[in-house]
Short mmCIF file of C-alpha atoms in Angstrom, two decimals:
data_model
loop_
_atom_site.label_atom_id
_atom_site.label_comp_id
_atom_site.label_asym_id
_atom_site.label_seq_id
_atom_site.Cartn_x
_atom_site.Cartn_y
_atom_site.Cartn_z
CA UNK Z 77 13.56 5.14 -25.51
CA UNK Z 78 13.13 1.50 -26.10
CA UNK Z 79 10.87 -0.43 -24.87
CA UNK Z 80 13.70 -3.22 -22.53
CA UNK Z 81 14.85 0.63 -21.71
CA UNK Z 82 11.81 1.94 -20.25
CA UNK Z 83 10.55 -1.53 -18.45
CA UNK Z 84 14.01 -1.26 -16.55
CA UNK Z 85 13.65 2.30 -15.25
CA UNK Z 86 9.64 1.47 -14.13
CA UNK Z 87 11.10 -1.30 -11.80
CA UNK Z 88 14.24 1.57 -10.90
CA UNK Z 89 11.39 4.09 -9.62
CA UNK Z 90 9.08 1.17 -8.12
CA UNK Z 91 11.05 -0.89 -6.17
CA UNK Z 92 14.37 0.77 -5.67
CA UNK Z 93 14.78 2.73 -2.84
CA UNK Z 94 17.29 4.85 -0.48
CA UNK Z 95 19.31 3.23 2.02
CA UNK Z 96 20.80 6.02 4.25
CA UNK Z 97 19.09 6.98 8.10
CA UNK Z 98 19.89 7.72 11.38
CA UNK Z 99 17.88 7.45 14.74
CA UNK Z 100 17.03 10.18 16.74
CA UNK Z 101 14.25 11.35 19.75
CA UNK Z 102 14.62 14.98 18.45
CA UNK Z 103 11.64 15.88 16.77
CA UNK Z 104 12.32 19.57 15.50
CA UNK Z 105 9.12 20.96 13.77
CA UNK Z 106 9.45 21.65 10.18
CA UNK Z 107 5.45 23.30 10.14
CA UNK Z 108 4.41 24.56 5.98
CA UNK Z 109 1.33 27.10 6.24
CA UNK Z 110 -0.91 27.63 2.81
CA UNK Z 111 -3.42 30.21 1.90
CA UNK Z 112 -3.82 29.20 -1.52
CA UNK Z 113 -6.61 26.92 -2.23
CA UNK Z 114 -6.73 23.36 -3.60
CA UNK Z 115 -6.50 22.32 -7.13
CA UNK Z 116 -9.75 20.91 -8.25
CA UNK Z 117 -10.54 18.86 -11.11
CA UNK Z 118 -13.07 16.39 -13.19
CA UNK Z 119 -10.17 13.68 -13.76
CA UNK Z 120 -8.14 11.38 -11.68
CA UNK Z 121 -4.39 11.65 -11.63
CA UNK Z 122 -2.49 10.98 -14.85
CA UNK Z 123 0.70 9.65 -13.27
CA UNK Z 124 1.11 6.21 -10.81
CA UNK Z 125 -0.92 5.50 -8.29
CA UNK Z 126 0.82 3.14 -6.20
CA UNK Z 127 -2.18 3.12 -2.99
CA UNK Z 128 -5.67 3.76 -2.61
CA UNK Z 129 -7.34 3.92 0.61
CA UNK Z 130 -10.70 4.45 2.33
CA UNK Z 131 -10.84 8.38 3.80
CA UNK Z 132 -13.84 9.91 6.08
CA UNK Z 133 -17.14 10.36 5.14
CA UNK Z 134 -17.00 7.78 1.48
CA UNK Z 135 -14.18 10.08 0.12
CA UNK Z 136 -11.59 7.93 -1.62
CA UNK Z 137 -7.70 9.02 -0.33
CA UNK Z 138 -5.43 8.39 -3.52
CA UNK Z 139 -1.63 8.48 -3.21
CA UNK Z 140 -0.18 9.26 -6.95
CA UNK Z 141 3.11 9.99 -8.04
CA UNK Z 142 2.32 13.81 -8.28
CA UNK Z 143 -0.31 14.30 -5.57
CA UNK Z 144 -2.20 13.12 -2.73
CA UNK Z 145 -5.86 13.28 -4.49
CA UNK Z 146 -9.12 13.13 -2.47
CA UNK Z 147 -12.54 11.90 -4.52
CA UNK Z 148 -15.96 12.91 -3.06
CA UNK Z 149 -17.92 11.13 -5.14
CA UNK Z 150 -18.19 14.32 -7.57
CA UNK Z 151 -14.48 15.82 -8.55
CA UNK Z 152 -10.84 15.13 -7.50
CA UNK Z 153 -8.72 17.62 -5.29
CA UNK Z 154 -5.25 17.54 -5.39
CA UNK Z 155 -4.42 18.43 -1.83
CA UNK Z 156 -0.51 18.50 -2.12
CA UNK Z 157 -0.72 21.06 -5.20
CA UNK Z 158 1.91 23.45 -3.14
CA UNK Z 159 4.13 21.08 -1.92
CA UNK Z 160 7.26 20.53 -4.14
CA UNK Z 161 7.68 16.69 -3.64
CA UNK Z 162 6.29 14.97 -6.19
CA UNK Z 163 6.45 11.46 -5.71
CA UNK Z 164 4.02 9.74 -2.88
CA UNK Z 165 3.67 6.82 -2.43
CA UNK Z 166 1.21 6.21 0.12
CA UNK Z 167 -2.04 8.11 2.35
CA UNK Z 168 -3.52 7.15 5.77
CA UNK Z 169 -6.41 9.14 7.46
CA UNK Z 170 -5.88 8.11 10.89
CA UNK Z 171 -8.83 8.10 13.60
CA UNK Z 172 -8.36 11.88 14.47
CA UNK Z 173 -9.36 12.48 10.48
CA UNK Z 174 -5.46 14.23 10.48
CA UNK Z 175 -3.72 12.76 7.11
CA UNK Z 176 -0.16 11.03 6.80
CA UNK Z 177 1.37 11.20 3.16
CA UNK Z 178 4.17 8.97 2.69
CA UNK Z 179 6.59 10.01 0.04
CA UNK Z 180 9.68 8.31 -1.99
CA UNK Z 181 12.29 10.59 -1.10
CA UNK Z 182 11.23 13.92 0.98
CA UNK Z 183 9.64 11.66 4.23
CA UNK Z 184 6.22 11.88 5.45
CA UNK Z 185 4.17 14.83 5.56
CA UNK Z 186 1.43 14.99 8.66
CA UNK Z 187 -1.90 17.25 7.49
CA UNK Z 188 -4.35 18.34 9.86
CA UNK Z 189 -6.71 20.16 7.12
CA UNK Z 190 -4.78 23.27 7.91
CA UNK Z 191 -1.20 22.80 7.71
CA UNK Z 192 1.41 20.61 7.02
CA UNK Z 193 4.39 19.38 9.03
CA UNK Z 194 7.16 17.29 7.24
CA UNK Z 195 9.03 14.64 9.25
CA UNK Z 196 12.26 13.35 7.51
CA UNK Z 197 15.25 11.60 9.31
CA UNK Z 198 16.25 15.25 10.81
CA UNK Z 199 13.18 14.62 13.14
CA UNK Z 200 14.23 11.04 13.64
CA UNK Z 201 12.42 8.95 11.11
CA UNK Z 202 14.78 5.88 9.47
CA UNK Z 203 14.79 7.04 6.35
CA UNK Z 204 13.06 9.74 4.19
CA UNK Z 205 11.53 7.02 1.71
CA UNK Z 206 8.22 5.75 3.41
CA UNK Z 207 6.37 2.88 1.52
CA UNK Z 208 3.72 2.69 3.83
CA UNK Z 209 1.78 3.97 6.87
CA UNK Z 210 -0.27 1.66 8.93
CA UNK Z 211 -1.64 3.01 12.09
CA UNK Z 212 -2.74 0.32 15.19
CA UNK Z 213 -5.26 0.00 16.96
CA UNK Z 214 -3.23 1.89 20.03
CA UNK Z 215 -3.23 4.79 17.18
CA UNK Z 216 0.64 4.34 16.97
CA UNK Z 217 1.76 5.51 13.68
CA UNK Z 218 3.79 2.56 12.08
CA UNK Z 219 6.26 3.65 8.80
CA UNK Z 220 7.80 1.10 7.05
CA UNK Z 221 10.76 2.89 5.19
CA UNK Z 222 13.98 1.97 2.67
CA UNK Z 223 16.26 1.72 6.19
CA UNK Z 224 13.52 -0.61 8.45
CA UNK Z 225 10.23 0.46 10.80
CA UNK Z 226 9.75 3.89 12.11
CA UNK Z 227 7.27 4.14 15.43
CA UNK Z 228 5.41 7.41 15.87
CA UNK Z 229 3.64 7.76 19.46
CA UNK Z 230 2.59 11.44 18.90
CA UNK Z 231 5.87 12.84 20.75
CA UNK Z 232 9.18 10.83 19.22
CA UNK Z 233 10.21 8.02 16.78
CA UNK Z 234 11.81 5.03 17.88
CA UNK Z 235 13.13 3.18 15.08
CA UNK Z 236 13.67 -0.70 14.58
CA UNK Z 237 16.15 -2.58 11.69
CA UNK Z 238 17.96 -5.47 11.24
CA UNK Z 239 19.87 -4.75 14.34
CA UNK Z 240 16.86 -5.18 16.51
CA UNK Z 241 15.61 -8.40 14.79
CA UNK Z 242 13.95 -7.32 11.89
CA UNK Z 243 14.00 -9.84 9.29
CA UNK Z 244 14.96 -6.76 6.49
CA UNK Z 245 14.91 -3.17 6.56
CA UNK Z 246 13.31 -2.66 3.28
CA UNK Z 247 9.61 -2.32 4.80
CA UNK Z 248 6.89 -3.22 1.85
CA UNK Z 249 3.63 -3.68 3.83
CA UNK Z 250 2.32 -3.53 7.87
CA UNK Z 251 -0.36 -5.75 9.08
CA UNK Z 252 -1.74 -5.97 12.83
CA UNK Z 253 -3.29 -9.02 13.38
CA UNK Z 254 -6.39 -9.80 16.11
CA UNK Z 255 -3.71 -11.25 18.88
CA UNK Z 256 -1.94 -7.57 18.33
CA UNK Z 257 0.92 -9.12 16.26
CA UNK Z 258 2.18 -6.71 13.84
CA UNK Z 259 3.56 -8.53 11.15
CA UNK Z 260 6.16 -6.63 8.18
CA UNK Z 261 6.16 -7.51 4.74
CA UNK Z 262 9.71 -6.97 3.17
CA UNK Z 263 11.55 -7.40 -0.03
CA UNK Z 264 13.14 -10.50 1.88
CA UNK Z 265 11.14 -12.40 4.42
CA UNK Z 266 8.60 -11.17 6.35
CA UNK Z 267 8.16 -11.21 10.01
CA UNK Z 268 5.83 -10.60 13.01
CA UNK Z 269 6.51 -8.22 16.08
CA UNK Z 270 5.02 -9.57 19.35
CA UNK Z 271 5.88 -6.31 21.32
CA UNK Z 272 9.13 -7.78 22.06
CA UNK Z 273 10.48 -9.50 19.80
CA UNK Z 274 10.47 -9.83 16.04
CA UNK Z 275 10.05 -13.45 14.09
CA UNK Z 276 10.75 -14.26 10.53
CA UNK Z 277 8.33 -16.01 8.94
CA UNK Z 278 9.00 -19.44 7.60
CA UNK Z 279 6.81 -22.59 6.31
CA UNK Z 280 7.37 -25.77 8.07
CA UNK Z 281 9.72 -27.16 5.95
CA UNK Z 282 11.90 -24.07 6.49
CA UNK Z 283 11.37 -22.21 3.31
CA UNK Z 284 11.48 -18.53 3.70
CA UNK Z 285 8.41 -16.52 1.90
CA UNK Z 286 10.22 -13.39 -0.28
CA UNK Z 287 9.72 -10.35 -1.13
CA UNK Z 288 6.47 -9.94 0.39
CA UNK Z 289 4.14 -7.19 -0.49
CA UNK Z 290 0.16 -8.05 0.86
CA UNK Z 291 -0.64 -9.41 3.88
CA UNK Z 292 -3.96 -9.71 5.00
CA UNK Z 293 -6.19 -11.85 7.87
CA UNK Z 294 -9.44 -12.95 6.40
CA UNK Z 295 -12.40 -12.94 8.68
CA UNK Z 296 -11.56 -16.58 9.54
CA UNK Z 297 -8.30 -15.77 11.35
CA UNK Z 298 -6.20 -16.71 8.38
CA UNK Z 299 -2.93 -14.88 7.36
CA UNK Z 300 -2.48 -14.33 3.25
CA UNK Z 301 0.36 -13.59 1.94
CA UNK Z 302 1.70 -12.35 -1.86
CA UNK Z 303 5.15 -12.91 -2.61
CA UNK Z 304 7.84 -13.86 -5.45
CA UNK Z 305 6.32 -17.44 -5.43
CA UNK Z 306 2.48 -16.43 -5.17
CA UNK Z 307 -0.33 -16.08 -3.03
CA UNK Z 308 -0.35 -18.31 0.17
CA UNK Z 309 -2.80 -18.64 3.12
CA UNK Z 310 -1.14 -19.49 6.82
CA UNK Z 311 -4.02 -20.94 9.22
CA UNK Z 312 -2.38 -21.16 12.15
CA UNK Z 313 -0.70 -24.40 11.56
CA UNK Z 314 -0.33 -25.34 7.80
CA UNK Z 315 0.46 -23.12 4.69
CA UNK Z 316 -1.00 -23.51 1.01
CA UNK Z 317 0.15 -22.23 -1.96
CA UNK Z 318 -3.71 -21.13 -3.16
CA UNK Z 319 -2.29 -19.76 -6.55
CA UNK Z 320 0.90 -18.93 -8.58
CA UNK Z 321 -0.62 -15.59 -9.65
CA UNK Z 322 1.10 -12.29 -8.19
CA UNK Z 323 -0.22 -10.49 -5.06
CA UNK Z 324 1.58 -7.54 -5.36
CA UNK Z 325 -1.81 -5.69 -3.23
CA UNK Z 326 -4.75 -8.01 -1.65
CA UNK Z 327 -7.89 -6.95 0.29
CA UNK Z 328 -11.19 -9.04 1.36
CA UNK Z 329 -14.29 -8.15 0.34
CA UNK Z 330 -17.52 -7.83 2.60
CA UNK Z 331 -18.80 -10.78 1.25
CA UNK Z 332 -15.51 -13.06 2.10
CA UNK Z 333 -13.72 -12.61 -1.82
CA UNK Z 334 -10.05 -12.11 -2.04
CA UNK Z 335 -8.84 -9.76 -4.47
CA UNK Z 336 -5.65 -9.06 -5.49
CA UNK Z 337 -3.55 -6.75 -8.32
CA UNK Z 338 0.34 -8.77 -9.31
CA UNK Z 339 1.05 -10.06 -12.29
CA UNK Z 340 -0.59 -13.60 -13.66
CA UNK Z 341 3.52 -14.98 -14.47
CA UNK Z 342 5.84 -13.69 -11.45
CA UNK Z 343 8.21 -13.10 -11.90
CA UNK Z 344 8.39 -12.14 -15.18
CA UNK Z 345 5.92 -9.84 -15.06
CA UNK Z 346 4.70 -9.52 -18.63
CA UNK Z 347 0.81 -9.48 -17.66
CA UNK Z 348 -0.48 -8.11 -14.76
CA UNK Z 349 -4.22 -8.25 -13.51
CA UNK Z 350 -6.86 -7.38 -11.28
CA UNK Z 351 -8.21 -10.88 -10.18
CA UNK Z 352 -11.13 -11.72 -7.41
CA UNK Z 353 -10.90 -15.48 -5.60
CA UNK Z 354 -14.84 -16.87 -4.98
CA UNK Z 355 -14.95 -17.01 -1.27
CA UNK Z 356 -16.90 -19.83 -1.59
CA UNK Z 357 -13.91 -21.32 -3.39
CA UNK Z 358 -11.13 -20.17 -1.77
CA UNK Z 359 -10.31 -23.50 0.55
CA UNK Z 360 -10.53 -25.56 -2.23
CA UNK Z 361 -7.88 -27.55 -4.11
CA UNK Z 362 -8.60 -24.90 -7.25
CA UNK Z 363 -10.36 -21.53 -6.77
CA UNK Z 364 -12.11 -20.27 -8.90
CA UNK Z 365 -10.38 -16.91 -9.86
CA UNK Z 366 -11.79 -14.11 -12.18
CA UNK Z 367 -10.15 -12.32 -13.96
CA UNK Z 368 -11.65 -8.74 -13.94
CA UNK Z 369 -8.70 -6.63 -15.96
CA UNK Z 370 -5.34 -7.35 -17.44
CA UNK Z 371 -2.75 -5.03 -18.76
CA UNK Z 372 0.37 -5.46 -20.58
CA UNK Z 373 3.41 -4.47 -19.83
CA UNK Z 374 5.23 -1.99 -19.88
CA UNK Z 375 2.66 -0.88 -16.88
CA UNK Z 376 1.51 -2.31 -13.55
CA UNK Z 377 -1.58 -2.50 -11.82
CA UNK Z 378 -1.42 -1.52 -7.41
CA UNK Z 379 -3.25 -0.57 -4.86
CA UNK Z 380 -6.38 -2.17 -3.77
CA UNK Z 381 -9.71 -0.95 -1.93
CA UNK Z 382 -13.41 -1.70 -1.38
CA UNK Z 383 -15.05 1.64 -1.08
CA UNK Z 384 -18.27 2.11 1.44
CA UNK Z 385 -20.48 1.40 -1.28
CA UNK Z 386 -18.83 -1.79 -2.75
CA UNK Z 387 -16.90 -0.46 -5.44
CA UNK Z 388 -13.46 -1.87 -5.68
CA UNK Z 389 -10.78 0.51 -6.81
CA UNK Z 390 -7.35 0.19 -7.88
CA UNK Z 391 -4.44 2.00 -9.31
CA UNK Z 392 -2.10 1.43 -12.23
CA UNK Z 393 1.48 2.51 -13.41
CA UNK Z 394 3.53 2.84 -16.69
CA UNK Z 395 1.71 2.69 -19.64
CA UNK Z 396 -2.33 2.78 -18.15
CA UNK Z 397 -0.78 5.52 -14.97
CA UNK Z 398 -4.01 6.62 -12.97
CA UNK Z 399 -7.13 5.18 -10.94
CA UNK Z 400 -9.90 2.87 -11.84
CA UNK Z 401 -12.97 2.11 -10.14
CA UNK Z 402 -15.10 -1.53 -10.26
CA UNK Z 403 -18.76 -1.30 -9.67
CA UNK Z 404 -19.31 -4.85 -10.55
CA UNK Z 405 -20.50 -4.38 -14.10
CA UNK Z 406 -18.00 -1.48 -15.25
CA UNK Z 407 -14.46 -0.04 -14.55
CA UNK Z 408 -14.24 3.65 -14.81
CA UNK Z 409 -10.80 5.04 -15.97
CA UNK Z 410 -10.80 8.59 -14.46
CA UNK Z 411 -7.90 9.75 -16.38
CA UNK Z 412 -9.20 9.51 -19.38
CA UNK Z 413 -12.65 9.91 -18.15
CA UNK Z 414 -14.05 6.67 -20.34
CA UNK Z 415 -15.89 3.39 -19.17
CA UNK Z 416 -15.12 0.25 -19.81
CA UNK Z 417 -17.95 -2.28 -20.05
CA UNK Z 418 -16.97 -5.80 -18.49
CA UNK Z 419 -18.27 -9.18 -19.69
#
């Protein structure tokens, strides 16, 4: 396979998706029972990790292209080793401690340490490709799909698109704000939902933000966003462009930093890095940006997270596929079980 061959079919399995769904109230349970145990292991997943996210007790929740994986601090357990679908795509621990796997083409699986139950569009979710899972603080389960928002109160989906105001139904990212606004990244424009009704997201001057995948509020209220064009901050009344570097994932630290994984020349997409803004930096004309790791393509790096301790961790796809961990002096590959030193 050549190498213009393979870059095309690692943006086909990243950012295509289905576009069939229907909407239904009928929530049929499809319940899978296991008495084997969970596979075990020294190393990190070997194949894309497209989210990483902060689980119970300082365990790291990893959602890889074959497996959910769950870190202790010690060894990596694959807790999706009997279930046939192999491509996730996302993982939420919600405030019960149940789990919610999102997956690219079998729905989203719901795992209360026991069992699992599967919830496609036969149980009324929009469609059975789920990018990601956000739950609010009401403990509504939010799933932003390939056919627009699925709502989860517990009982039934209700199910929002295009038809119902939503900007686009191709759902990238979920964000609820501290006025309750939920606001929905897409791969057009983005747009907040006030309860009622939904509002695409526009600068002053008009200009639509696209294909959005990060948004965050910083402790100062402010909204950041990554799309085709960059990262921008919204602070209620004006928008910057703070850099022309990628955002493709974006979290803030506890000490105020913004970090973000996207590559350093969107949209072509040749390099992509893990960067960290200087909080004390980040209002100014030029930030000061670091730039912790770089790949080049083919390959990707994803998923963001600051871990209990401080560590920041991150996944990557194509040619460096797996999970990484910053301590602030080192970055641990776990695939391939090395360390890098840094600086």
């Amino acid at each position: 396979m050549t190498k213009g061959v393979f870059v095309c079919v690692l943006w086909i399995l990243v950012f295509c998706t289905p576009c069939a769904g229907k909407k239904t109230t009928d929530i049929p349970k499809d319940t899978i029972h296991y008495n084997s145990r969970d596979t075990v292991t020294a190393y990190g997943p070997n194949s894309m990790v497209r989210n990483v996210k902060q689980g119970r007790n300082g365990t790291i929740l990893i959602a890889a292209w074959k497996g959910i994986f769950r870190y202790d601090g010690k060894s990596f357990t694959n807790i999706t080793s009997k279930i046939s679908s192999p491509s996730f795509w996302d993982v939420l621990e919600d405030r019960n401690g149940n789990l919610w796997l999102a997956t690219r083409d079998s729905g989203v699986y719901y795992y209360d340490g026991k069992s699992f139950q599967q919830f496609t569009t036969r149980q009324g979710l929009a469609n059975n490709f789920v990018c990601t899972i956000y739950e609010d603080r009401a403990g509504i389960i939010w799933l932003g799909t390939g056919d627009g928002v699925s709502r989860y109160d517990g009982k039934s989906f209700r199910n929002f698109s295009t038809k119902d105001g939503l900007s686009n139904n191709s759902i990238t990212t979920i964000l609820e704000d501290k006025t309750g606004k939920l606001w929905f990244g897409t791969r057009g424009e983005p747009c907040f939902y006030d309860g009622k009704t939904f509002t695409v997201f526009r600068n002053k001057a008009g200009k639509a933000f696209t294909n959005v995948w990060s948004i965050i509020e910083d402790k100062k209220g402010a909204i950041w966003l990554g799309d085709n064009d960059g990262l921008w901050r919204y602070d209620g009344s004006s928008y910057t462009l703070v850099s022309k570097r990628g955002a493709s994932a974006m979290i803030e630290d506890k000490k105020g930093n913004i970090w973000t994984t996207g590559s350093i020349d969107p949209p072509n997409g040749k390099v992509w890095a893990l960067s960290r803004y200087d909080q004390s930096s980040l209002y100014n004309a030029k930030p000061t940006v670091t730039e912790v790791m770089s790949i080049e393509g083919p390959g990707m790096l994803c998923g963001l997270l600051e871990a209990t301790d401080g560590s920041i961790w991150f996944g990557a796809l194509g040619s460096t596929s797996g999970v990484f961990r910053y301590d602030g002096k080192t970055i641990t590959d776990f695939r391939k079980n090395k360390i890098r030193n840094n600086g």
